[in-house]
C-alpha cells in the first residue's frame, strides 16, 4: 500500500499547512537537482537535525528512504512536541474507505456492549522472530525456525525458547490470555475483539481462549465478505481497521509490545486516558509455571496474585520518567528553551 491508500493524504497536507509545506510530487525544477540520500538516526534530538540541515548547503533535495526513524522522546522543544502530537493524532487520518468501515465495525461492537480489544500478537512472523515455541509441536517449532533462518534482516537466529519465555519476551498464547483475563475478573459474557492478523495454528489455539470467552469476535465475523473484499491482500489496510477498533475499545490489551501496541496506547492517552492494560508477561509466565507444576490452580488464589501484579498497570494517567533527558546538554536545552519540561520532569520523578 502507498501512503494515500492508507491515509487521507489531502487531509494530512492541509492539517499541517501552517507548520510544514508538503507536496505530493517534486516540482519539475527539482526533479534532476543534486540529491543527498540520508537514513536518519533513530531517537535523535533536535541538535541532530540542526546538523542534518547542513546537507542543504550542497544539495537541493534530501532523500530519506526510510521514514520510521523515531524522534527522541524527551528534551525536545515544546513546539516540536506539540507538532508531533498534531501529526500523529490529528493530521494523520486513515483514508475514507478505511475510516468508514472502521466506524461501522465499532458501532456494531458497541451495540453489543462494552468490549475489550485484544491485540493478540500470536502470529507466525512474531513467533518466528522471537523464537517462542512454548506449547507448539516439534514440526511447528521447526517451521518457525526455518522462517527465522530464511529472513535475512532478522539478526538473531539461535534462540532458546525457554529463556525467551522466562524473560517475558514471548507473546502470551491464546490460552494464557484466557487465564489472564479470567484472573483479572473478566467474565464469560465479556465481548472481546481480536485485533490481529492470522493467529498461528488457527482454531487449534484459539479454541482454548474461546472456551473462556465465547463472545470472541474478529473482523471476519463483524464485517460482511463484501465489506472486506477491497482490503483483501492489503495487510496494512486491514491492520488500520484493527487500529481504529483498538483505539475505540473500552479496554485495550496488547499480548505483546510493538509499534502497533505503542501507537494505540499513545493515541488512547491523547484522547483522554482511555485504559490500556499491558500484561506483566514475565510475572505471568512464572505463575503459569506454578500451574503446570500443580503448585497453584486456577481460581481465587491465582486471581488475587494476578490482580495484585497488575494493580499499577492500566491505571491511567501515568507520569513519565523524564530523568533520562536530564543530562548536561539536555539540562542546558531545557533551561534555555523549555521551562515547561523542566517543571514537568521534577514532578514526574518525584
Ligand atoms: C535453554 O535454556 C534452558 C534454561 O536456561 C536450559 O535448561 C536449556 O538446556 C536450554 N536449551 C538449549 C537447547 O540450549
Short mmCIF file of C-alpha atoms and ligand atoms in Angstrom, two decimals:
data_model
loop_
_atom_site.label_atom_id
_atom_site.label_comp_id
_atom_site.label_asym_id
_atom_site.label_seq_id
_atom_site.Cartn_x
_atom_site.Cartn_y
_atom_site.Cartn_z
CA UNK A 1 0.00 0.00 0.00
CA UNK A 2 1.13 3.55 -0.62
CA UNK A 3 0.67 6.40 1.85
CA UNK A 4 -2.57 7.51 0.26
CA UNK A 5 -4.04 4.00 0.19
CA UNK A 6 -3.83 4.00 3.96
CA UNK A 7 -4.05 7.66 4.94
CA UNK A 8 -6.07 10.65 3.87
CA UNK A 9 -3.29 12.46 2.03
CA UNK A 10 -5.01 15.76 1.19
CA UNK A 11 -6.26 15.96 4.79
CA UNK A 12 -2.74 15.37 6.08
CA UNK A 13 -1.24 18.10 3.91
CA UNK A 14 -3.99 20.54 4.85
CA UNK A 15 -3.82 19.84 8.58
CA UNK A 16 -0.10 20.65 8.70
CA UNK A 17 -0.01 23.54 6.23
CA UNK A 18 0.65 26.07 8.99
CA UNK A 19 3.69 24.09 10.15
CA UNK A 20 5.21 22.25 7.21
CA UNK A 21 4.91 22.78 3.49
CA UNK A 22 4.12 19.39 1.98
CA UNK A 23 3.81 18.49 -1.69
CA UNK A 24 2.88 15.11 -3.11
CA UNK A 25 5.30 15.39 -6.03
CA UNK A 26 8.60 17.17 -6.54
CA UNK A 27 8.23 20.29 -8.70
CA UNK A 28 9.73 19.89 -12.16
CA UNK A 29 12.61 22.26 -11.42
CA UNK A 30 13.87 19.93 -8.68
CA UNK A 31 13.46 16.59 -10.36
CA UNK A 32 17.02 16.39 -11.60
CA UNK A 33 18.60 18.56 -8.89
CA UNK A 34 21.56 17.15 -6.88
CA UNK A 35 20.26 14.80 -4.26
CA UNK A 36 21.56 13.56 -0.92
CA UNK A 37 20.39 10.23 0.45
CA UNK A 38 20.18 10.03 4.22
CA UNK A 39 18.98 7.47 6.74
CA UNK A 40 18.16 9.43 9.86
CA UNK A 41 19.43 8.03 13.15
CA UNK A 42 16.59 6.90 15.38
CA UNK A 43 15.94 8.60 18.72
CA UNK A 44 17.86 11.72 17.75
CA UNK A 45 17.10 15.02 19.41
CA UNK A 46 16.79 18.49 17.95
CA UNK A 47 20.55 19.10 17.71
CA UNK A 48 20.98 16.14 15.36
CA UNK A 49 18.54 17.69 12.92
CA UNK A 50 20.32 21.03 13.23
CA UNK A 51 23.41 19.19 11.96
CA UNK A 52 21.48 17.40 9.21
CA UNK A 53 20.39 20.80 7.93
CA UNK A 54 23.95 21.25 6.64
CA UNK A 55 23.03 18.90 3.80
CA UNK A 56 21.02 21.71 2.20
CA UNK A 57 24.23 23.59 1.56
CA UNK A 58 25.30 21.17 -1.16
CA UNK A 59 22.05 19.53 -2.20
CA UNK A 60 18.66 20.75 -3.21
CA UNK A 61 16.86 17.52 -2.44
CA UNK A 62 17.38 15.23 0.54
CA UNK A 63 16.01 11.78 0.01
CA UNK A 64 15.05 9.96 3.22
CA UNK A 65 14.45 6.38 2.13
CA UNK A 66 13.00 5.24 5.44
CA UNK A 67 10.65 7.40 7.42
CA UNK A 68 10.42 5.34 10.59
CA UNK A 69 13.41 6.85 12.43
CA UNK A 70 11.98 7.89 15.75
CA UNK A 71 12.43 11.35 17.17
CA UNK A 72 13.81 11.48 20.71
CA UNK A 73 11.03 11.37 23.30
CA UNK A 74 12.49 13.81 25.74
CA UNK A 75 14.37 17.06 25.77
CA UNK A 76 12.66 18.44 22.67
CA UNK A 77 11.33 21.99 22.45
CA UNK A 78 7.66 22.11 23.35
CA UNK A 79 6.62 23.37 19.91
CA UNK A 80 8.16 20.24 18.38
CA UNK A 81 6.39 18.03 20.89
CA UNK A 82 3.13 19.72 20.03
CA UNK A 83 3.76 19.29 16.33
CA UNK A 84 4.39 15.61 16.91
CA UNK A 85 1.01 15.20 18.62
CA UNK A 86 -0.71 17.19 15.91
CA UNK A 87 0.91 15.00 13.26
CA UNK A 88 0.11 11.68 14.85
CA UNK A 89 -3.30 12.23 16.31
CA UNK A 90 -4.87 15.00 14.26
CA UNK A 91 -3.26 15.25 10.84
CA UNK A 92 -2.83 11.54 10.28
CA UNK A 93 -6.26 10.09 9.48
CA UNK A 94 -6.97 6.92 7.62
CA UNK A 95 -8.34 7.08 4.09
CA UNK A 96 -12.12 7.37 3.78
CA UNK A 97 -12.83 3.72 2.91
CA UNK A 98 -10.86 2.57 5.99
CA UNK A 99 -12.38 5.20 8.31
CA UNK A 100 -15.90 4.39 7.09
CA UNK A 101 -15.67 0.66 7.60
CA UNK A 102 -13.76 1.12 10.87
CA UNK A 103 -16.57 3.29 12.23
CA UNK A 104 -19.21 0.80 11.16
CA UNK A 105 -17.43 -2.06 12.89
CA UNK A 106 -17.01 -0.02 16.07
CA UNK A 107 -20.76 0.73 16.04
CA UNK A 108 -21.58 -2.95 15.61
CA UNK A 109 -19.37 -3.83 18.55
CA UNK A 110 -20.72 -1.06 20.77
CA UNK A 111 -24.28 -2.17 20.10
CA UNK A 112 -23.41 -5.42 21.88
CA UNK A 113 -21.99 -3.74 24.94
CA UNK A 114 -18.59 -2.83 26.32
CA UNK A 115 -15.72 -4.58 24.67
CA UNK A 116 -12.03 -5.35 25.01
CA UNK A 117 -9.75 -5.02 22.00
CA UNK A 118 -7.15 -7.75 22.30
CA UNK A 119 -4.05 -7.26 20.21
CA UNK A 120 -3.24 -10.94 20.04
CA UNK A 121 0.21 -10.95 18.54
CA UNK A 122 0.25 -14.74 18.29
CA UNK A 123 1.13 -14.68 14.62
CA UNK A 124 3.60 -16.74 12.66
CA UNK A 125 6.09 -13.96 11.95
CA UNK A 126 6.11 -12.83 15.57
CA UNK A 127 6.67 -16.34 16.91
CA UNK A 128 9.41 -16.99 14.37
CA UNK A 129 11.10 -13.67 15.11
CA UNK A 130 11.02 -14.08 18.89
CA UNK A 131 11.82 -17.80 18.77
CA UNK A 132 8.92 -18.60 21.07
CA UNK A 133 7.82 -22.20 20.62
CA UNK A 134 6.27 -22.93 24.00
CA UNK A 135 3.34 -25.33 23.69
CA UNK A 136 3.92 -25.95 19.99
CA UNK A 137 4.58 -29.27 18.27
CA UNK A 138 8.04 -30.17 17.02
CA UNK A 139 7.06 -29.63 13.40
CA UNK A 140 5.59 -26.22 14.21
CA UNK A 141 8.78 -25.25 16.05
CA UNK A 142 10.78 -26.36 13.00
CA UNK A 143 8.60 -24.35 10.66
CA UNK A 144 9.20 -21.23 12.74
CA UNK A 145 12.95 -21.85 12.97
CA UNK A 146 13.18 -22.22 9.20
CA UNK A 147 11.27 -18.99 8.66
CA UNK A 148 13.68 -17.21 11.03
CA UNK A 149 16.74 -18.61 9.29
CA UNK A 150 15.40 -17.56 5.91
CA UNK A 151 14.59 -13.99 6.93
CA UNK A 152 17.88 -12.22 6.41
CA UNK A 153 17.00 -8.95 8.15
CA UNK A 154 16.30 -10.76 11.44
CA UNK A 155 19.72 -10.86 13.02
CA UNK A 156 19.10 -13.28 15.89
CA UNK A 157 18.99 -16.86 14.66
CA UNK A 158 19.88 -19.06 17.59
CA UNK A 159 17.23 -18.53 20.22
CA UNK A 160 16.48 -20.52 23.36
CA UNK A 161 12.70 -20.53 23.64
CA UNK A 162 12.71 -21.37 27.35
CA UNK A 163 14.89 -18.38 28.15
CA UNK A 164 12.85 -16.09 25.92
CA UNK A 165 9.72 -17.14 27.72
CA UNK A 166 11.00 -16.79 31.25
CA UNK A 167 12.44 -13.39 30.33
CA UNK A 168 8.93 -12.22 29.44
CA UNK A 169 9.84 -11.82 25.76
CA UNK A 170 7.18 -14.06 24.28
CA UNK A 171 3.67 -13.06 23.23
CA UNK A 172 1.16 -14.70 25.55
CA UNK A 173 -0.52 -17.72 23.97
CA UNK A 174 -4.29 -17.50 23.40
CA UNK A 175 -4.75 -19.94 26.30
CA UNK A 176 -2.59 -17.78 28.59
CA UNK A 177 -4.53 -14.68 27.59
CA UNK A 178 -7.71 -16.52 28.58
CA UNK A 179 -6.31 -17.41 32.01
CA UNK A 180 -5.03 -13.87 32.48
CA UNK A 181 -8.31 -12.18 31.61
CA UNK A 182 -10.34 -14.54 33.76
CA UNK A 183 -7.97 -14.00 36.68
CA UNK A 184 -8.38 -10.23 36.19
CA UNK A 185 -12.09 -10.71 36.81
CA UNK A 186 -13.49 -10.56 33.29
CA UNK A 187 -16.49 -12.85 32.96
CA UNK A 188 -17.69 -15.22 30.26
CA UNK A 189 -20.08 -12.62 28.90
CA UNK A 190 -17.28 -10.14 28.06
CA UNK A 191 -17.05 -9.15 24.42
CA UNK A 192 -13.55 -9.46 23.03
CA UNK A 193 -12.47 -8.19 19.65
CA UNK A 194 -9.35 -9.88 18.32
CA UNK A 195 -7.22 -7.24 16.65
CA UNK A 196 -4.70 -9.37 14.79
CA UNK A 197 -3.76 -10.98 11.56
CA UNK A 198 -3.90 -14.72 11.22
CA UNK A 199 -3.46 -16.47 14.56
CA UNK A 200 -0.81 -19.18 14.40
CA UNK A 201 -2.36 -22.64 14.39
CA UNK A 202 -5.79 -21.08 13.87
CA UNK A 203 -8.65 -22.61 15.75
CA UNK A 204 -6.43 -25.20 17.39
CA UNK A 205 -5.03 -22.49 19.70
CA UNK A 206 -7.91 -20.00 19.62
CA UNK A 207 -10.39 -22.59 20.88
CA UNK A 208 -8.81 -22.52 24.36
CA UNK A 209 -9.38 -18.79 24.58
CA UNK A 210 -12.91 -19.19 23.25
CA UNK A 211 -13.72 -21.72 25.94
CA UNK A 212 -13.08 -18.96 28.49
CA UNK A 213 -14.65 -16.17 26.44
CA UNK A 214 -17.25 -17.36 23.94
CA UNK A 215 -18.05 -13.79 22.84
CA UNK A 216 -14.89 -13.64 20.79
CA UNK A 217 -15.18 -11.72 17.55
CA UNK A 218 -12.89 -10.80 14.70
CA UNK A 219 -13.38 -8.51 11.73
CA UNK A 220 -14.32 -11.53 9.63
CA UNK A 221 -17.30 -12.03 11.95
CA UNK A 222 -18.25 -8.34 12.26
CA UNK A 223 -17.94 -7.39 8.62
CA UNK A 224 -19.50 -8.92 5.56
CA UNK A 225 -17.38 -10.57 2.87
CA UNK A 226 -18.23 -7.72 0.51
CA UNK A 227 -17.11 -5.10 3.01
CA UNK A 228 -13.73 -6.78 3.46
CA UNK A 229 -13.27 -7.57 -0.21
CA UNK A 230 -11.45 -4.37 -1.18
CA UNK A 231 -8.99 -4.70 1.72
CA UNK A 232 -8.12 -8.30 0.95
CA UNK A 233 -4.41 -8.71 0.20
CA UNK A 234 -3.61 -5.35 1.80
CA UNK A 235 -2.31 -6.28 5.24
CA UNK A 236 -1.60 -2.66 6.26
CA UNK A 237 -5.13 -1.55 5.43
CA UNK A 238 -6.61 -4.42 7.39
CA UNK A 239 -4.31 -3.55 10.29
CA UNK A 240 -5.64 0.01 10.08
CA UNK A 241 -9.14 -1.34 10.78
CA UNK A 242 -7.76 -3.08 13.86
CA UNK A 243 -6.13 0.18 14.89
CA UNK A 244 -9.40 2.12 14.70
CA UNK A 245 -11.29 -0.51 16.68
CA UNK A 246 -8.49 -0.76 19.25
CA UNK A 247 -8.46 2.99 19.82
CA UNK A 248 -12.25 2.99 20.33
CA UNK A 249 -12.42 -0.04 22.64
CA UNK A 250 -13.30 0.21 26.33
CA UNK A 251 -10.07 -1.55 27.29
CA UNK A 252 -7.10 -2.21 25.07
CA UNK A 253 -4.94 -5.23 25.89
CA UNK A 254 -1.75 -5.96 23.90
CA UNK A 255 -0.46 -9.52 24.33
CA UNK A 256 2.96 -8.35 23.17
CA UNK A 257 4.60 -4.96 22.82
CA UNK A 258 5.42 -3.44 19.46
CA UNK A 259 4.78 -0.46 17.21
CA UNK A 260 1.06 -1.04 16.88
CA UNK A 261 0.53 -1.57 20.62
CA UNK A 262 2.52 1.56 21.48
CA UNK A 263 0.83 3.73 18.89
CA UNK A 264 -2.62 2.64 20.05
CA UNK A 265 -1.71 3.15 23.70
CA UNK A 266 -0.41 6.65 22.99
CA UNK A 267 -3.45 7.55 20.93
CA UNK A 268 -5.75 6.38 23.71
CA UNK A 269 -3.91 8.54 26.22
CA UNK A 270 -4.16 11.52 23.91
CA UNK A 271 -7.92 11.05 23.62
CA UNK A 272 -8.46 11.15 27.37
CA UNK A 273 -6.52 8.45 29.16
CA UNK A 274 -8.50 5.51 27.92
CA UNK A 275 -7.46 2.32 29.64
CA UNK A 276 -4.67 0.15 28.29
CA UNK A 277 -3.83 -2.98 30.25
CA UNK A 278 -0.39 -4.36 29.48
CA UNK A 279 0.12 -7.84 30.90
CA UNK A 280 3.24 -8.39 33.00
CA UNK A 281 4.42 -11.25 30.83
CA UNK A 282 7.42 -12.19 32.92
CA UNK A 283 5.39 -12.32 36.12
CA UNK A 284 2.54 -14.22 34.49
CA UNK A 285 4.84 -16.86 32.99
CA UNK A 286 6.14 -17.54 36.48
CA UNK A 287 2.60 -18.09 37.77
CA UNK A 288 1.67 -20.24 34.76
CA UNK A 289 4.76 -22.33 35.56
CA UNK A 290 3.38 -22.96 39.04
CA UNK A 291 0.04 -24.01 37.49
CA UNK A 292 1.88 -26.52 35.31
CA UNK A 293 3.72 -27.98 38.27
CA UNK A 294 0.44 -28.27 40.14
CA UNK A 295 1.61 -25.87 42.84
CA UNK A 296 -1.23 -23.50 42.03
CA UNK A 297 -4.67 -23.93 40.48
CA UNK A 298 -6.91 -21.55 38.58
CA UNK A 299 -9.23 -19.84 41.00
CA UNK A 300 -9.34 -17.16 43.71
CA UNK A 301 -5.67 -17.60 44.67
CA UNK A 302 -4.39 -17.11 41.12
CA UNK A 303 -6.85 -14.30 40.66
CA UNK A 304 -5.60 -12.40 43.68
CA UNK A 305 -1.95 -12.85 42.63
CA UNK A 306 -2.64 -11.68 39.08
CA UNK A 307 -4.76 -8.74 40.20
CA UNK A 308 -2.08 -7.63 42.64
CA UNK A 309 0.59 -7.97 39.96
CA UNK A 310 -1.37 -5.59 37.72
CA UNK A 311 -2.51 -3.16 40.36
CA UNK A 312 -0.47 -0.31 38.92
CA UNK A 313 -0.80 -1.30 35.29
CA UNK A 314 -3.51 0.14 33.11
CA UNK A 315 -4.21 2.83 35.68
CA UNK A 316 -4.11 5.93 33.53
CA UNK A 317 -2.84 8.59 33.59
CA UNK A 318 0.76 7.69 34.31
CA UNK A 319 3.69 10.01 34.88
CA UNK A 320 6.55 9.71 32.51
CA UNK A 321 10.07 9.24 33.79
CA UNK A 322 11.91 12.24 32.39
CA UNK A 323 15.21 11.59 34.16
CA UNK A 324 16.98 10.15 31.10
CA UNK A 325 16.80 13.54 29.42
CA UNK A 326 18.43 15.39 32.26
CA UNK A 327 21.97 15.04 31.01
CA UNK A 328 24.12 18.16 30.93
CA UNK A 329 23.27 19.10 27.39
CA UNK A 330 19.56 18.39 27.78
CA UNK A 331 19.58 20.34 31.02
CA UNK A 332 21.02 23.27 29.17
CA UNK A 333 18.45 22.97 26.39
CA UNK A 334 15.63 22.61 28.87
CA UNK A 335 16.70 25.65 30.80
CA UNK A 336 17.11 27.73 27.68
CA UNK A 337 14.14 26.81 25.67
CA UNK A 338 11.79 24.68 27.54
CA UNK A 339 10.81 25.75 31.04
CA UNK A 340 7.66 23.63 30.89
CA UNK A 341 9.57 20.37 30.54
CA UNK A 342 11.85 21.24 33.41
CA UNK A 343 8.99 21.69 35.86
CA UNK A 344 7.32 18.64 34.48
CA UNK A 345 10.40 16.47 34.86
CA UNK A 346 10.71 17.34 38.54
CA UNK A 347 7.18 16.40 39.34
CA UNK A 348 7.35 13.24 37.27
CA UNK A 349 10.43 11.89 39.03
CA UNK A 350 9.18 12.94 42.47
C1 LIG B 1 17.61 -23.36 27.14
O1 LIG B 1 17.73 -22.70 28.37
C2 LIG B 1 17.35 -23.50 29.48
C3 LIG B 1 17.33 -22.59 30.71
O2 LIG B 1 18.48 -21.77 30.78
C4 LIG B 1 18.26 -24.69 29.62
O3 LIG B 1 17.88 -25.51 30.71
C5 LIG B 1 18.19 -25.50 28.32
O4 LIG B 1 19.09 -26.57 28.35
C6 LIG B 1 18.47 -24.61 27.10
N1 LIG B 1 18.18 -25.37 25.90
C7 LIG B 1 19.04 -25.48 24.91
C8 LIG B 1 18.59 -26.29 23.75
O5 LIG B 1 20.12 -24.94 24.92
#
